[in-house]
XYZ file of N, CA and C in Angstrom:
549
model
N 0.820 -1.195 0.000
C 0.000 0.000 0.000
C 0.860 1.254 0.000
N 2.425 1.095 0.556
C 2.753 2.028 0.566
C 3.418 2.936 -0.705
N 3.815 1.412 -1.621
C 4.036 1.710 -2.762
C 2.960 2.401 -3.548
N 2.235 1.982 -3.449
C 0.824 2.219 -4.123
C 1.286 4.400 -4.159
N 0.987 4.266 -2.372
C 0.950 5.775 -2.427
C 2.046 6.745 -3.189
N 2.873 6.230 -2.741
C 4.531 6.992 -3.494
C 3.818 7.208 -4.847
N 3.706 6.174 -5.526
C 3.338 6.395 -7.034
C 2.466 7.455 -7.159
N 1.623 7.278 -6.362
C 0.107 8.579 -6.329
C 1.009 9.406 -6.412
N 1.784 9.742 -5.329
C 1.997 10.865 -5.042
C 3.131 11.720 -6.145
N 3.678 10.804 -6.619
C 4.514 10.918 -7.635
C 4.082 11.492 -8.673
N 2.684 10.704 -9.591
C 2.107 11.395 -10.739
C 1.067 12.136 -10.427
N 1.041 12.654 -8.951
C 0.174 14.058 -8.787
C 1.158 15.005 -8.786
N 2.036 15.213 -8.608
C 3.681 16.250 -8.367
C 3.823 16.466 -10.009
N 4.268 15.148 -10.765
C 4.052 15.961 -12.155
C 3.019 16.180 -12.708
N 1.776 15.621 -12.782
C 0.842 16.414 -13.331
C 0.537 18.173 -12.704
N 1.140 18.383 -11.305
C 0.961 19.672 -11.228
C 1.833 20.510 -11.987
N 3.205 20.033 -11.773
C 3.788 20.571 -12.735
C 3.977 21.103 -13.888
N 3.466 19.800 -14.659
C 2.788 19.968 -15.999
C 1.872 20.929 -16.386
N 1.008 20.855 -15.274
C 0.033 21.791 -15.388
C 0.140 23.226 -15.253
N 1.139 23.505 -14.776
C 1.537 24.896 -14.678
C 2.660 25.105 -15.722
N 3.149 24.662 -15.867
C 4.263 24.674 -17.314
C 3.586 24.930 -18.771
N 2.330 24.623 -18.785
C 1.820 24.104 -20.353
C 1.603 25.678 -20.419
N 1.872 26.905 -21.638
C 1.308 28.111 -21.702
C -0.140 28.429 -21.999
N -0.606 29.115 -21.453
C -2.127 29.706 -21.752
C -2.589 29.375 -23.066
N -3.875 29.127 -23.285
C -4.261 29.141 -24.223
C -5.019 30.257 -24.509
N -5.867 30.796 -25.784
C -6.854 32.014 -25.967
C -8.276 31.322 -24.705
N -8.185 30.405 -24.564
C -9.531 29.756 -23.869
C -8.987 30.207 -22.230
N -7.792 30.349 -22.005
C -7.523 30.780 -20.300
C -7.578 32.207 -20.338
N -8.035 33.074 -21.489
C -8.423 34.772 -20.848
C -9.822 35.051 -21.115
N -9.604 35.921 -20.481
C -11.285 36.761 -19.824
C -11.314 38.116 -20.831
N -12.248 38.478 -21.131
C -13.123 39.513 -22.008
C -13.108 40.521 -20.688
N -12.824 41.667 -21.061
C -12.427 42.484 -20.361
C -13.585 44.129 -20.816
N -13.820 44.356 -22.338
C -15.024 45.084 -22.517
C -14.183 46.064 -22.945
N -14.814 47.083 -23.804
C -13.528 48.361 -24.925
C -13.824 49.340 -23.249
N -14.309 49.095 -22.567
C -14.069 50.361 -21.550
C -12.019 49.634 -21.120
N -11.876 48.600 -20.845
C -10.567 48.135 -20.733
C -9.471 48.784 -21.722
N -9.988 48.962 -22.665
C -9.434 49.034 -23.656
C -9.220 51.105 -23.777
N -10.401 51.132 -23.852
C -10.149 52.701 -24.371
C -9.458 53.465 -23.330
N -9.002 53.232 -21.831
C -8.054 53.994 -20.997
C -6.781 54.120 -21.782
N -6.513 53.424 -22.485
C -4.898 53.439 -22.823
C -5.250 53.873 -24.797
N -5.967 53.096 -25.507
C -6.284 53.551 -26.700
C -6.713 54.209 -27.243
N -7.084 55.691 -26.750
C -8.473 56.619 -26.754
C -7.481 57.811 -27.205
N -6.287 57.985 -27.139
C -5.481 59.050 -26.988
C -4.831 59.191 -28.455
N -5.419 60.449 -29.147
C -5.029 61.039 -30.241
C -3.364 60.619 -30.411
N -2.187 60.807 -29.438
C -0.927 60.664 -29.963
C -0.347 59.108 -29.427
N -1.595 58.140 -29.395
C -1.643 57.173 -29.302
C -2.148 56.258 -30.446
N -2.876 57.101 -31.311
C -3.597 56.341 -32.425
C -5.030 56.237 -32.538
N -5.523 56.728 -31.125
C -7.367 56.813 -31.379
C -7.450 55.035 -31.965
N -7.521 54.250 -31.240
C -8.189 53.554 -31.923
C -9.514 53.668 -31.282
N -9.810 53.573 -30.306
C -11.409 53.332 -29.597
C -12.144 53.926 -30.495
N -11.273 55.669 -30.837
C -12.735 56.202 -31.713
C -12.913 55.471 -33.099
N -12.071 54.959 -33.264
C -12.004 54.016 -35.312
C -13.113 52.997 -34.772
N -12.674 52.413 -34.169
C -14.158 51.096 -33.281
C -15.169 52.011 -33.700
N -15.274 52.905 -32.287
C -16.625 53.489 -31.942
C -17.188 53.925 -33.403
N -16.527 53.995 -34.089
C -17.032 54.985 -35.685
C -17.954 53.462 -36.846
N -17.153 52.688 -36.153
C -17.539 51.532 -36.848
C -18.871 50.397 -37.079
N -19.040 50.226 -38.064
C -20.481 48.898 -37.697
C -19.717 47.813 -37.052
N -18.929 47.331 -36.629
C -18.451 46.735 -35.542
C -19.069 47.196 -34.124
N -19.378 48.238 -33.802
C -18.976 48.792 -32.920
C -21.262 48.777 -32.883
N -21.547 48.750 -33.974
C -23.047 49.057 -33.713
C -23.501 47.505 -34.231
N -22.787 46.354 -34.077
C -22.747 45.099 -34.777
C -23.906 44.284 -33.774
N -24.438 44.456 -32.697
C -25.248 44.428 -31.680
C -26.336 44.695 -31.888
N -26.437 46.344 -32.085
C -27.534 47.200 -32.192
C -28.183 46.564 -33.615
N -27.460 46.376 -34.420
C -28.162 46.338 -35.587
C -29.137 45.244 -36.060
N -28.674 43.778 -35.000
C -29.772 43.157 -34.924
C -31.337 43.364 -34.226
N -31.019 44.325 -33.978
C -32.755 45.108 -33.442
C -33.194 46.141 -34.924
N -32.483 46.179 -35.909
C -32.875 46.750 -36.886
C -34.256 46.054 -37.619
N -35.354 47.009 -38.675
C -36.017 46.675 -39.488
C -35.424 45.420 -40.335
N -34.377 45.904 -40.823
C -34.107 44.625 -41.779
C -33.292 43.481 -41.238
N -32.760 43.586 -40.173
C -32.514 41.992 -39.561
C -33.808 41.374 -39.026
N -34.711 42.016 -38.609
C -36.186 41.231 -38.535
C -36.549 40.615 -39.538
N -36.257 41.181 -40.384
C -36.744 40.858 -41.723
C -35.879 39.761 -42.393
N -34.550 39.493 -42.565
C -33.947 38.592 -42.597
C -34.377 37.319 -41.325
N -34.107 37.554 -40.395
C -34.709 36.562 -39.064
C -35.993 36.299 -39.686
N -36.644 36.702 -39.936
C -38.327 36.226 -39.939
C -37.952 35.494 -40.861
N -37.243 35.625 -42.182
C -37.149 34.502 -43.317
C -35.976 33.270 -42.636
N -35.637 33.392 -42.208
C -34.583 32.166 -41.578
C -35.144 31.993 -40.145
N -36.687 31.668 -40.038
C -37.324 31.493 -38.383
C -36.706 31.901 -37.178
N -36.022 32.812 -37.268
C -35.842 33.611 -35.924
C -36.704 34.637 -35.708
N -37.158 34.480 -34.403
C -37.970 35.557 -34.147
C -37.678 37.062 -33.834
N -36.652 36.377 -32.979
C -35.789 37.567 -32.331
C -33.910 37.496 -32.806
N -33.458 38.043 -33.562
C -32.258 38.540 -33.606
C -31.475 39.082 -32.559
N -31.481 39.468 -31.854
C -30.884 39.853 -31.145
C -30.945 38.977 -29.548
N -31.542 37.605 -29.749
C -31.285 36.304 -28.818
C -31.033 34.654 -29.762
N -30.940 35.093 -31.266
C -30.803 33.888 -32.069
C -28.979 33.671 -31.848
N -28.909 32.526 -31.229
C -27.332 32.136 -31.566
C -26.953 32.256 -32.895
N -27.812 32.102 -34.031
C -27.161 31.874 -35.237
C -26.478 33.702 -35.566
N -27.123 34.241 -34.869
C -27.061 36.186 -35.450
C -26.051 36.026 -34.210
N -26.312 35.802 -32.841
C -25.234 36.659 -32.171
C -23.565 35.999 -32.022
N -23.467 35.019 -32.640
C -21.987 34.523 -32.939
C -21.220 35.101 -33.413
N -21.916 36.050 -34.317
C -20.903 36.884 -35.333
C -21.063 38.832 -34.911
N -22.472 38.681 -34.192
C -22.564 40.275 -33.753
C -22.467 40.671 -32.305
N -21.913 39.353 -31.286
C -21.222 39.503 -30.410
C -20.033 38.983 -29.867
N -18.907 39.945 -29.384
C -17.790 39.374 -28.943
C -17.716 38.253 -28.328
N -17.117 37.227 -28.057
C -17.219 36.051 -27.244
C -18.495 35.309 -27.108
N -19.708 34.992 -28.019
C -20.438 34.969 -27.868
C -20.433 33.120 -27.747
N -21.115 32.682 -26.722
C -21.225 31.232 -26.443
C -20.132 30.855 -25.994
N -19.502 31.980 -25.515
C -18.364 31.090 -24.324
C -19.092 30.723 -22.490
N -19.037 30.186 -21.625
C -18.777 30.399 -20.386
C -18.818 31.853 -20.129
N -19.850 31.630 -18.986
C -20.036 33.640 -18.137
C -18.978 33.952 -17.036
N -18.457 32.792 -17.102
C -17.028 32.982 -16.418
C -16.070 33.949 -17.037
N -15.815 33.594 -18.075
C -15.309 34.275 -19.228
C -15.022 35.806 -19.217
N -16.425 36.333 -18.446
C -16.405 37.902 -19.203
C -16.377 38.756 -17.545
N -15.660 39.443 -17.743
C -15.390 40.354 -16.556
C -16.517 41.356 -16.598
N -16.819 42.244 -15.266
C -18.252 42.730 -14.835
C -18.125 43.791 -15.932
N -17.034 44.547 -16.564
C -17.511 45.773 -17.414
C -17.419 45.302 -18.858
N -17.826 44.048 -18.867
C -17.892 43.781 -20.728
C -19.054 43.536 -20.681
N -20.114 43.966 -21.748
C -21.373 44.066 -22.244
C -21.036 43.422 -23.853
N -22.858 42.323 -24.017
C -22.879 41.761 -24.986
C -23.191 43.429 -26.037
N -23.988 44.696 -25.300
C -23.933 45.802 -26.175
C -23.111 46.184 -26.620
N -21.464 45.823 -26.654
C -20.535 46.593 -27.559
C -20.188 46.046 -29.008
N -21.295 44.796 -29.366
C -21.162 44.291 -30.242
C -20.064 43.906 -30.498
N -19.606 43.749 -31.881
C -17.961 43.270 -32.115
C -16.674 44.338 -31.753
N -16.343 44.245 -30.621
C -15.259 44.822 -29.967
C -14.179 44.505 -29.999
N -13.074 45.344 -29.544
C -11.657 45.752 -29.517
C -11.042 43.645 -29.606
N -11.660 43.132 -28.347
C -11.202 41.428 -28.163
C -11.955 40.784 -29.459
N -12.933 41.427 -29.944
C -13.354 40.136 -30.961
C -11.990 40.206 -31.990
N -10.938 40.935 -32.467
C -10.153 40.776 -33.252
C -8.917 40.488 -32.892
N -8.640 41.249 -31.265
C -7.250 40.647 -30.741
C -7.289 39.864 -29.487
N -8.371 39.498 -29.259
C -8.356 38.230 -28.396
C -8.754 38.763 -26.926
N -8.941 37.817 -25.684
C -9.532 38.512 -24.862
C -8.658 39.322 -23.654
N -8.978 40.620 -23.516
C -7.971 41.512 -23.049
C -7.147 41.660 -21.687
N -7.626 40.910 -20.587
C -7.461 41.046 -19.098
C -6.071 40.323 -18.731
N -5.473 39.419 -19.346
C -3.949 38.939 -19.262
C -2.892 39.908 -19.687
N -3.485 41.039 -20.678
C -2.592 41.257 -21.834
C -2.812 43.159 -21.738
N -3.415 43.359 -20.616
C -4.361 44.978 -21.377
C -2.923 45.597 -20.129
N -2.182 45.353 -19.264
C -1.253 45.955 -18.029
C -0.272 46.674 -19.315
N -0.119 48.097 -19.238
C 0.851 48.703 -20.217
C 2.243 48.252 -20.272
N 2.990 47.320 -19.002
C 4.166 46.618 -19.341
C 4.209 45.119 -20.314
N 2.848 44.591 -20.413
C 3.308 43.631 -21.179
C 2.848 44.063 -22.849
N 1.806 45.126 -22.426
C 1.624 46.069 -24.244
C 2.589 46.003 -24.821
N 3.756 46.728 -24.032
C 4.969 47.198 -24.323
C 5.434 46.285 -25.444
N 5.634 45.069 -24.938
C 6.417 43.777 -25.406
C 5.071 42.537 -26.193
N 5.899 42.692 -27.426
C 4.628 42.304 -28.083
C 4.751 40.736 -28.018
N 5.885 40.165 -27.341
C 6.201 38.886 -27.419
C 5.613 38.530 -26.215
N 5.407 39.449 -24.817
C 4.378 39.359 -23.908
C 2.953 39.135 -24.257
N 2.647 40.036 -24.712
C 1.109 40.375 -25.304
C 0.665 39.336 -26.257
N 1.616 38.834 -26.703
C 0.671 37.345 -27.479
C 0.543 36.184 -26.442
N 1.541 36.224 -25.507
C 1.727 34.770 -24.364
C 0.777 34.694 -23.650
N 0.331 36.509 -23.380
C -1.048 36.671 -22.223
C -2.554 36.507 -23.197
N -2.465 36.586 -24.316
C -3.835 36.091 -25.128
C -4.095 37.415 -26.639
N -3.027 38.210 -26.611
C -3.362 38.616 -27.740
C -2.683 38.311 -28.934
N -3.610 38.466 -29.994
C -3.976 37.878 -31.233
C -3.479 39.095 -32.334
N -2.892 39.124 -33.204
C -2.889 39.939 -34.202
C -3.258 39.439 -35.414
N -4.859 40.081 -35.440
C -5.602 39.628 -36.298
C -4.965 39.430 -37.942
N -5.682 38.639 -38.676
C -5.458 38.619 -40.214
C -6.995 37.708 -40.791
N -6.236 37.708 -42.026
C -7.555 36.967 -43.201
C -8.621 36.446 -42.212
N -8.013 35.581 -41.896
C -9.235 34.097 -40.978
C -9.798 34.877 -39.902
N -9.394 35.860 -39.267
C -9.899 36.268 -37.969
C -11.189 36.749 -38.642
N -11.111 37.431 -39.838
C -12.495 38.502 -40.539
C -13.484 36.871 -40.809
N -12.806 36.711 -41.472
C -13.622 35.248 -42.324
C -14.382 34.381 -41.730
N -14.234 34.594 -39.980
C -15.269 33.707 -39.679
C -16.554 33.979 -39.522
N -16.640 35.330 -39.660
C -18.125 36.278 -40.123
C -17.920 36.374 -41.089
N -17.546 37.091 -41.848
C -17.714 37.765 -43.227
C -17.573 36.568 -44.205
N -18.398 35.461 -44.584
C -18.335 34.844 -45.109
C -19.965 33.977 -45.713
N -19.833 33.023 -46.430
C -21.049 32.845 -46.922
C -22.094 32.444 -46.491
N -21.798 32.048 -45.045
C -22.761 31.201 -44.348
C -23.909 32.522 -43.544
N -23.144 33.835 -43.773
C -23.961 34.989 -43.260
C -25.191 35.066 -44.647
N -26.039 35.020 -44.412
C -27.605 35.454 -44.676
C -27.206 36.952 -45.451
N -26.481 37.666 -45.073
C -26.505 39.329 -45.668
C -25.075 39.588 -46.895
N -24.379 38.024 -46.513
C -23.541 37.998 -47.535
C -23.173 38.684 -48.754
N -22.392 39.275 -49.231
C -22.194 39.901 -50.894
C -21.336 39.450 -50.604
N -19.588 39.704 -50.529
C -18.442 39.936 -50.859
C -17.566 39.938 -49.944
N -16.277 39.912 -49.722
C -15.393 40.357 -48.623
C -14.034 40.075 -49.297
N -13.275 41.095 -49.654
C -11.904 41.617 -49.884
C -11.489 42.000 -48.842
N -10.640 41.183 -48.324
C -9.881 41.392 -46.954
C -9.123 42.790 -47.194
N -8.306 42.861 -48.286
C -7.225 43.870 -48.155
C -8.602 45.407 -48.317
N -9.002 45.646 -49.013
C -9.944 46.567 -48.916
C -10.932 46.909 -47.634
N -11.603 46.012 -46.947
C -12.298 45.712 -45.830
C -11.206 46.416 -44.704
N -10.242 45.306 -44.985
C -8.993 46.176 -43.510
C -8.836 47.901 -43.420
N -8.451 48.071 -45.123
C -8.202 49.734 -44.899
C -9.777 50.087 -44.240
N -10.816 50.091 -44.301
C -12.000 50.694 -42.997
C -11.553 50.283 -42.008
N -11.380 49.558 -41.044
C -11.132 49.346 -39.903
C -10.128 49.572 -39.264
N -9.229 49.356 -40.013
C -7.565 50.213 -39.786
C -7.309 51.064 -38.545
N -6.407 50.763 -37.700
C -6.169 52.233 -36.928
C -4.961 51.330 -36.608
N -3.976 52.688 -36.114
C -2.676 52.805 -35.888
C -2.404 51.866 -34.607
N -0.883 51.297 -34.916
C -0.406 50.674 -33.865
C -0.059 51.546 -32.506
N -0.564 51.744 -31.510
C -0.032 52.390 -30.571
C 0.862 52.333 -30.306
N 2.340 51.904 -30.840
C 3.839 52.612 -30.926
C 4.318 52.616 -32.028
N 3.718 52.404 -33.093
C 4.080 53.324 -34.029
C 3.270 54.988 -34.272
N 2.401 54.503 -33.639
C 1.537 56.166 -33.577
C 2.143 57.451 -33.369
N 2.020 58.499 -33.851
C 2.786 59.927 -33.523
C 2.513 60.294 -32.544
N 4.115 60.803 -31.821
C 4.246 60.933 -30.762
C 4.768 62.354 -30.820
């Protein structure tokens, strides 16, 4: 029996180990909400991004399923309500169908597609020393978006579908890297 235990005790020591060794995944951060975001991004010789968001149908990607014509789309694809159909809010809300664990008290499903729906979720990664270091800022959960990040909305399986030219699409959404921004 005593052997027995040693062993226990043995492959509980490395599995803790292990377990703390393995790096984060995007699934170990928390949604943090563009109020996280816009303290540090909001600043003209920073790059304004919050206001490029805020300017954006990203930014009203929420609201717009309470529109006339997403009813109107929903009513033809049996949703009643848009703005509680999983099939609409996957793509017109940030993190949508994760765990409510997930989302910290100042993120709202109202900011529609936000600052984390493109670089991942912000609360590991938003402290201005690991901003700094961009080799930090990916370890803690951010993402620097490309093609596939757009594509998992903007694509054919959306109901409102036309088109999507990534390189064209990007220049709208565009805003400056906050250190390359003028200083």
């Amino acid at each position: 029996m005593k052997g027995f235990s040693v062993v226990l005790s043995l492959f509980l020591a490395v599995a803790v180990v292990v377990a703390f060794s393995v790096p984060a995944t995007a699934a170990d951060h928390n949604y943090i909400g563009v109020k996280g975001c816009k303290m540090c991004h909001n600043a003209p010789d920073k790059g304004a991004q919050f206001k490029a968001w805020e300017a954006s149908k990203h930014a009203k990607a929420y609201a717009t399923l309470a529109s006339p014509q997403a009813k109107e789309v929903g009513k033809a694809k049996g949703i009643a309500n848009p703005q509680e159909a999983k099939e609409c809010l996957k793509c017109h809300v940030t993190g949508y169908g994760l765990d409510a664990s997930r989302f910290e008290a100042t993120y709202t499903k109202e900011e529609g597609i936000s600052c984390e729906s493109c670089h991942g979720a912000g609360k590991d990664y938003k402290q201005v020393n690991i901003m700094k270091d961009l080799a930090k800022a990916k370890e803690a959960g951010l993402i620097i978006p490309d093609e596939k990040t757009c594509t998992k909305c903007h694509n054919s399986e959306s109901p409102t579908f036309k088109s999507f030219n990534y390189q064209e699409m990007h220049k709208k959404i565009a805003h400056p890297n906050p250190q390359k921004a003028k200083k």
